[in-house]
């Protein structure tokens, strides 16, 4: 069965590559406007929309759709809209704990498995100069919560409570089990020495 990642995210491609999976990337063009709801429900609904939009043109394939958000004080923080917005977001996260939610939909002709994972991330108390210097790297501009934990943004983080991969945008342990249920076993297909 062909495997399709319905995401344009380079981070998600890197995570798929870690598993040495044979897959294609077909970014979703789904309309991502959905009614407000609880964060877990929200990311699952978006992941499902993305998977369904790609699956509609690719029968006999397994499509994986994903969505990630950052939540602070019940507010969903998406990707920054400007450099000024990124400065504002990182300032809000400084010295505080927020929650990262990643929703995943694994969709085949027979199976629909939609789930999410969440991880708490605590930032160091940052100086204005550290915040400005980080935003000037350009990294925050295409990331939920205006930071990437796998790059320069790693130095902002004091603690991670949960799955590190969820923060990057794809909870690999849960994805592995979901793919295994549809007959794609990342460990068995991993190249042997």
PDB file of C-alpha atoms in Angstrom:
ATOM      1  CA  UNK A   1       0.000   0.000   0.000  1.00  0.00           C
ATOM      2  CA  UNK A   2       1.407   3.429  -0.943  1.00  0.00           C
ATOM      3  CA  UNK A   3       1.922   5.817   1.951  1.00  0.00           C
ATOM      4  CA  UNK A   4       1.220   9.538   1.551  1.00  0.00           C
ATOM      5  CA  UNK A   5       2.106  12.326   3.953  1.00  0.00           C
ATOM      6  CA  UNK A   6      -0.498  15.072   3.464  1.00  0.00           C
ATOM      7  CA  UNK A   7       1.767  17.823   4.771  1.00  0.00           C
ATOM      8  CA  UNK A   8       4.188  20.378   3.371  1.00  0.00           C
ATOM      9  CA  UNK A   9       6.062  20.534   6.697  1.00  0.00           C
ATOM     10  CA  UNK A  10       9.800  19.849   6.331  1.00  0.00           C
ATOM     11  CA  UNK A  11       9.848  18.776  10.001  1.00  0.00           C
ATOM     12  CA  UNK A  12       7.248  16.073   9.393  1.00  0.00           C
ATOM     13  CA  UNK A  13       9.173  14.843   6.357  1.00  0.00           C
ATOM     14  CA  UNK A  14      12.308  14.609   8.523  1.00  0.00           C
ATOM     15  CA  UNK A  15      10.379  12.526  11.072  1.00  0.00           C
ATOM     16  CA  UNK A  16       9.024  10.204   8.362  1.00  0.00           C
ATOM     17  CA  UNK A  17      12.593   9.895   7.067  1.00  0.00           C
ATOM     18  CA  UNK A  18      13.771   8.812  10.545  1.00  0.00           C
ATOM     19  CA  UNK A  19      11.562   5.736  10.156  1.00  0.00           C
ATOM     20  CA  UNK A  20      12.956   5.049   6.650  1.00  0.00           C
ATOM     21  CA  UNK A  21       9.411   4.778   5.316  1.00  0.00           C
ATOM     22  CA  UNK A  22       8.749   4.720   1.586  1.00  0.00           C
ATOM     23  CA  UNK A  23       6.271   7.546   1.110  1.00  0.00           C
ATOM     24  CA  UNK A  24       5.179  10.430  -1.100  1.00  0.00           C
ATOM     25  CA  UNK A  25       4.414  13.993  -0.025  1.00  0.00           C
ATOM     26  CA  UNK A  26       1.168  15.503  -1.289  1.00  0.00           C
ATOM     27  CA  UNK A  27       0.313  18.632   0.717  1.00  0.00           C
ATOM     28  CA  UNK A  28      -3.345  19.063   1.563  1.00  0.00           C
ATOM     29  CA  UNK A  29      -5.273  21.953   0.109  1.00  0.00           C
ATOM     30  CA  UNK A  30      -8.139  21.542   2.572  1.00  0.00           C
ATOM     31  CA  UNK A  31     -10.022  24.563   3.873  1.00  0.00           C
ATOM     32  CA  UNK A  32      -8.791  24.692   7.461  1.00  0.00           C
ATOM     33  CA  UNK A  33     -11.642  26.768   8.861  1.00  0.00           C
ATOM     34  CA  UNK A  34     -13.456  24.741  11.488  1.00  0.00           C
ATOM     35  CA  UNK A  35     -15.607  25.802  14.436  1.00  0.00           C
ATOM     36  CA  UNK A  36     -13.858  26.438  17.731  1.00  0.00           C
ATOM     37  CA  UNK A  37     -13.695  23.420  20.012  1.00  0.00           C
ATOM     38  CA  UNK A  38     -11.401  21.789  22.565  1.00  0.00           C
ATOM     39  CA  UNK A  39      -7.734  21.700  21.426  1.00  0.00           C
ATOM     40  CA  UNK A  40      -7.581  17.905  21.050  1.00  0.00           C
ATOM     41  CA  UNK A  41     -10.788  17.859  19.010  1.00  0.00           C
ATOM     42  CA  UNK A  42      -9.551  20.816  16.970  1.00  0.00           C
ATOM     43  CA  UNK A  43      -6.268  19.203  15.854  1.00  0.00           C
ATOM     44  CA  UNK A  44      -7.995  15.885  15.150  1.00  0.00           C
ATOM     45  CA  UNK A  45     -10.623  17.594  12.993  1.00  0.00           C
ATOM     46  CA  UNK A  46      -7.948  19.441  11.006  1.00  0.00           C
ATOM     47  CA  UNK A  47      -5.796  16.318  10.613  1.00  0.00           C
ATOM     48  CA  UNK A  48      -8.835  14.426   9.302  1.00  0.00           C
ATOM     49  CA  UNK A  49      -9.756  17.225   6.870  1.00  0.00           C
ATOM     50  CA  UNK A  50      -6.219  17.232   5.488  1.00  0.00           C
ATOM     51  CA  UNK A  51      -6.093  13.443   5.116  1.00  0.00           C
ATOM     52  CA  UNK A  52      -9.529  13.309   3.476  1.00  0.00           C
ATOM     53  CA  UNK A  53      -8.673  16.049   0.972  1.00  0.00           C
ATOM     54  CA  UNK A  54      -5.664  14.073  -0.294  1.00  0.00           C
ATOM     55  CA  UNK A  55      -7.331  10.647   0.002  1.00  0.00           C
ATOM     56  CA  UNK A  56     -10.157  11.792  -2.298  1.00  0.00           C
ATOM     57  CA  UNK A  57      -7.743  11.559  -5.248  1.00  0.00           C
ATOM     58  CA  UNK A  58      -5.668   8.586  -4.072  1.00  0.00           C
ATOM     59  CA  UNK A  59      -7.650   5.410  -3.449  1.00  0.00           C
ATOM     60  CA  UNK A  60      -5.731   2.297  -2.400  1.00  0.00           C
ATOM     61  CA  UNK A  61      -3.301   4.513  -0.461  1.00  0.00           C
ATOM     62  CA  UNK A  62      -2.717   5.195   3.211  1.00  0.00           C
ATOM     63  CA  UNK A  63      -2.817   8.941   3.844  1.00  0.00           C
ATOM     64  CA  UNK A  64      -1.471  10.593   6.995  1.00  0.00           C
ATOM     65  CA  UNK A  65      -2.799  14.069   7.821  1.00  0.00           C
ATOM     66  CA  UNK A  66      -1.505  16.128  10.747  1.00  0.00           C
ATOM     67  CA  UNK A  67      -2.012  19.412  12.533  1.00  0.00           C
ATOM     68  CA  UNK A  68      -0.165  21.054  15.435  1.00  0.00           C
ATOM     69  CA  UNK A  69      -1.160  23.926  17.688  1.00  0.00           C
ATOM     70  CA  UNK A  70       0.222  25.608  20.788  1.00  0.00           C
ATOM     71  CA  UNK A  71      -2.160  26.457  23.639  1.00  0.00           C
ATOM     72  CA  UNK A  72      -1.448  28.976  26.403  1.00  0.00           C
ATOM     73  CA  UNK A  73      -4.160  29.942  28.897  1.00  0.00           C
ATOM     74  CA  UNK A  74      -6.832  28.305  26.706  1.00  0.00           C
ATOM     75  CA  UNK A  75      -5.756  30.432  23.710  1.00  0.00           C
ATOM     76  CA  UNK A  76      -4.716  28.672  20.512  1.00  0.00           C
ATOM     77  CA  UNK A  77      -1.516  30.189  19.172  1.00  0.00           C
ATOM     78  CA  UNK A  78      -0.932  29.451  15.531  1.00  0.00           C
ATOM     79  CA  UNK A  79       1.846  30.567  13.200  1.00  0.00           C
ATOM     80  CA  UNK A  80       2.903  34.195  13.632  1.00  0.00           C
ATOM     81  CA  UNK A  81       1.490  36.679  11.154  1.00  0.00           C
ATOM     82  CA  UNK A  82       4.484  39.031  11.297  1.00  0.00           C
ATOM     83  CA  UNK A  83       7.856  39.509  12.974  1.00  0.00           C
ATOM     84  CA  UNK A  84       6.154  41.748  15.563  1.00  0.00           C
ATOM     85  CA  UNK A  85       3.597  39.030  16.249  1.00  0.00           C
ATOM     86  CA  UNK A  86       6.406  36.477  16.707  1.00  0.00           C
ATOM     87  CA  UNK A  87       8.076  38.771  19.266  1.00  0.00           C
ATOM     88  CA  UNK A  88       4.760  39.082  21.097  1.00  0.00           C
ATOM     89  CA  UNK A  89       4.157  35.304  21.106  1.00  0.00           C
ATOM     90  CA  UNK A  90       7.640  34.388  22.372  1.00  0.00           C
ATOM     91  CA  UNK A  91       7.318  37.089  25.060  1.00  0.00           C
ATOM     92  CA  UNK A  92       4.026  35.495  26.199  1.00  0.00           C
ATOM     93  CA  UNK A  93       5.623  32.021  26.347  1.00  0.00           C
ATOM     94  CA  UNK A  94       8.720  33.237  28.211  1.00  0.00           C
ATOM     95  CA  UNK A  95       9.018  31.714  31.698  1.00  0.00           C
ATOM     96  CA  UNK A  96       5.734  29.823  31.316  1.00  0.00           C
ATOM     97  CA  UNK A  97       4.380  26.379  30.492  1.00  0.00           C
ATOM     98  CA  UNK A  98       2.248  25.835  27.413  1.00  0.00           C
ATOM     99  CA  UNK A  99       0.770  22.744  25.778  1.00  0.00           C
ATOM    100  CA  UNK A 100       1.476  21.516  22.254  1.00  0.00           C
ATOM    101  CA  UNK A 101      -1.251  19.412  20.616  1.00  0.00           C
ATOM    102  CA  UNK A 102      -0.661  17.368  17.483  1.00  0.00           C
ATOM    103  CA  UNK A 103      -3.549  15.619  15.777  1.00  0.00           C
ATOM    104  CA  UNK A 104      -3.035  12.757  13.332  1.00  0.00           C
ATOM    105  CA  UNK A 105      -5.361  10.973  10.920  1.00  0.00           C
ATOM    106  CA  UNK A 106      -4.283   7.683   9.336  1.00  0.00           C
ATOM    107  CA  UNK A 107      -6.744   7.000   6.544  1.00  0.00           C
ATOM    108  CA  UNK A 108      -7.079   3.979   4.243  1.00  0.00           C
ATOM    109  CA  UNK A 109     -10.014   2.655   2.239  1.00  0.00           C
ATOM    110  CA  UNK A 110     -10.993   0.481   5.222  1.00  0.00           C
ATOM    111  CA  UNK A 111      -9.662   2.267   8.316  1.00  0.00           C
ATOM    112  CA  UNK A 112      -9.874   5.766   9.759  1.00  0.00           C
ATOM    113  CA  UNK A 113      -7.734   6.249  12.861  1.00  0.00           C
ATOM    114  CA  UNK A 114      -7.804   9.782  14.267  1.00  0.00           C
ATOM    115  CA  UNK A 115      -5.947  10.641  17.467  1.00  0.00           C
ATOM    116  CA  UNK A 116      -3.929  13.346  19.160  1.00  0.00           C
ATOM    117  CA  UNK A 117      -1.106  13.684  21.611  1.00  0.00           C
ATOM    118  CA  UNK A 118      -0.212  16.605  23.837  1.00  0.00           C
ATOM    119  CA  UNK A 119       3.022  17.637  25.516  1.00  0.00           C
ATOM    120  CA  UNK A 120       3.753  20.382  28.019  1.00  0.00           C
ATOM    121  CA  UNK A 121       6.702  22.658  27.270  1.00  0.00           C
ATOM    122  CA  UNK A 122       8.184  25.153  29.724  1.00  0.00           C
ATOM    123  CA  UNK A 123      10.294  28.051  28.478  1.00  0.00           C
ATOM    124  CA  UNK A 124      13.149  29.679  30.373  1.00  0.00           C
ATOM    125  CA  UNK A 125      12.523  33.257  31.453  1.00  0.00           C
ATOM    126  CA  UNK A 126      13.958  35.030  28.418  1.00  0.00           C
ATOM    127  CA  UNK A 127      15.465  38.491  28.125  1.00  0.00           C
ATOM    128  CA  UNK A 128      14.152  40.926  25.518  1.00  0.00           C
ATOM    129  CA  UNK A 129      17.470  40.558  23.693  1.00  0.00           C
ATOM    130  CA  UNK A 130      17.169  36.737  23.596  1.00  0.00           C
ATOM    131  CA  UNK A 131      13.631  36.997  22.242  1.00  0.00           C
ATOM    132  CA  UNK A 132      14.652  39.528  19.579  1.00  0.00           C
ATOM    133  CA  UNK A 133      17.747  37.512  18.600  1.00  0.00           C
ATOM    134  CA  UNK A 134      15.684  34.341  18.262  1.00  0.00           C
ATOM    135  CA  UNK A 135      12.981  35.979  16.157  1.00  0.00           C
ATOM    136  CA  UNK A 136      15.725  37.474  13.944  1.00  0.00           C
ATOM    137  CA  UNK A 137      16.832  33.925  13.028  1.00  0.00           C
ATOM    138  CA  UNK A 138      13.633  33.703  10.965  1.00  0.00           C
ATOM    139  CA  UNK A 139      12.822  30.280  12.406  1.00  0.00           C
ATOM    140  CA  UNK A 140       9.567  31.292  14.164  1.00  0.00           C
ATOM    141  CA  UNK A 141       7.742  32.470  11.058  1.00  0.00           C
ATOM    142  CA  UNK A 142       6.306  29.147   9.830  1.00  0.00           C
ATOM    143  CA  UNK A 143       5.778  27.398  13.154  1.00  0.00           C
ATOM    144  CA  UNK A 144       2.838  27.109  15.525  1.00  0.00           C
ATOM    145  CA  UNK A 145       3.703  28.986  18.697  1.00  0.00           C
ATOM    146  CA  UNK A 146       6.471  30.865  16.837  1.00  0.00           C
ATOM    147  CA  UNK A 147       9.245  28.427  17.707  1.00  0.00           C
ATOM    148  CA  UNK A 148      10.836  25.181  16.619  1.00  0.00           C
ATOM    149  CA  UNK A 149      12.144  22.917  19.359  1.00  0.00           C
ATOM    150  CA  UNK A 150      14.452  21.040  16.988  1.00  0.00           C
ATOM    151  CA  UNK A 151      16.450  24.116  15.878  1.00  0.00           C
ATOM    152  CA  UNK A 152      17.734  27.294  17.511  1.00  0.00           C
ATOM    153  CA  UNK A 153      14.465  27.405  19.473  1.00  0.00           C
ATOM    154  CA  UNK A 154      15.718  24.475  21.541  1.00  0.00           C
ATOM    155  CA  UNK A 155      17.657  26.917  23.743  1.00  0.00           C
ATOM    156  CA  UNK A 156      14.396  28.615  24.778  1.00  0.00           C
ATOM    157  CA  UNK A 157      13.107  25.437  26.419  1.00  0.00           C
ATOM    158  CA  UNK A 158      13.647  24.573  30.066  1.00  0.00           C
ATOM    159  CA  UNK A 159      11.570  21.375  30.226  1.00  0.00           C
ATOM    160  CA  UNK A 160       9.494  19.007  28.081  1.00  0.00           C
ATOM    161  CA  UNK A 161       6.881  16.821  29.769  1.00  0.00           C
ATOM    162  CA  UNK A 162       5.622  14.322  27.207  1.00  0.00           C
ATOM    163  CA  UNK A 163       6.597  13.259  23.703  1.00  0.00           C
ATOM    164  CA  UNK A 164       9.312  15.434  22.141  1.00  0.00           C
ATOM    165  CA  UNK A 165       8.169  14.409  18.643  1.00  0.00           C
ATOM    166  CA  UNK A 166       4.670  15.766  19.332  1.00  0.00           C
ATOM    167  CA  UNK A 167       6.236  19.205  19.769  1.00  0.00           C
ATOM    168  CA  UNK A 168       7.967  18.888  16.385  1.00  0.00           C
ATOM    169  CA  UNK A 169       4.635  17.962  14.806  1.00  0.00           C
ATOM    170  CA  UNK A 170       4.244  14.179  14.680  1.00  0.00           C
ATOM    171  CA  UNK A 171       4.000  11.821  17.693  1.00  0.00           C
ATOM    172  CA  UNK A 172       6.142   9.018  16.240  1.00  0.00           C
ATOM    173  CA  UNK A 173       5.361   6.300  18.829  1.00  0.00           C
ATOM    174  CA  UNK A 174       1.595   6.673  18.299  1.00  0.00           C
ATOM    175  CA  UNK A 175       2.030   7.001  14.538  1.00  0.00           C
ATOM    176  CA  UNK A 176       4.080   3.783  14.451  1.00  0.00           C
ATOM    177  CA  UNK A 177       1.263   1.868  16.161  1.00  0.00           C
ATOM    178  CA  UNK A 178      -1.412   3.411  13.919  1.00  0.00           C
ATOM    179  CA  UNK A 179       0.529   2.530  10.757  1.00  0.00           C
ATOM    180  CA  UNK A 180       1.143  -0.986  12.038  1.00  0.00           C
ATOM    181  CA  UNK A 181      -2.638  -1.447  12.354  1.00  0.00           C
ATOM    182  CA  UNK A 182      -2.978  -0.823   8.591  1.00  0.00           C
ATOM    183  CA  UNK A 183      -0.092  -3.143   7.696  1.00  0.00           C
ATOM    184  CA  UNK A 184       2.803  -0.656   7.512  1.00  0.00           C
ATOM    185  CA  UNK A 185       5.462  -1.710  10.017  1.00  0.00           C
ATOM    186  CA  UNK A 186       8.248   0.861  10.233  1.00  0.00           C
ATOM    187  CA  UNK A 187      10.514  -1.430  12.282  1.00  0.00           C
ATOM    188  CA  UNK A 188      10.159  -4.464  10.004  1.00  0.00           C
ATOM    189  CA  UNK A 189      10.684  -2.327   6.906  1.00  0.00           C
ATOM    190  CA  UNK A 190      13.697  -0.515   8.387  1.00  0.00           C
ATOM    191  CA  UNK A 191      16.864  -1.331   6.405  1.00  0.00           C
ATOM    192  CA  UNK A 192      18.876  -4.187   7.970  1.00  0.00           C
ATOM    193  CA  UNK A 193      22.619  -4.024   8.610  1.00  0.00           C
TER     194      UNK A 193
END
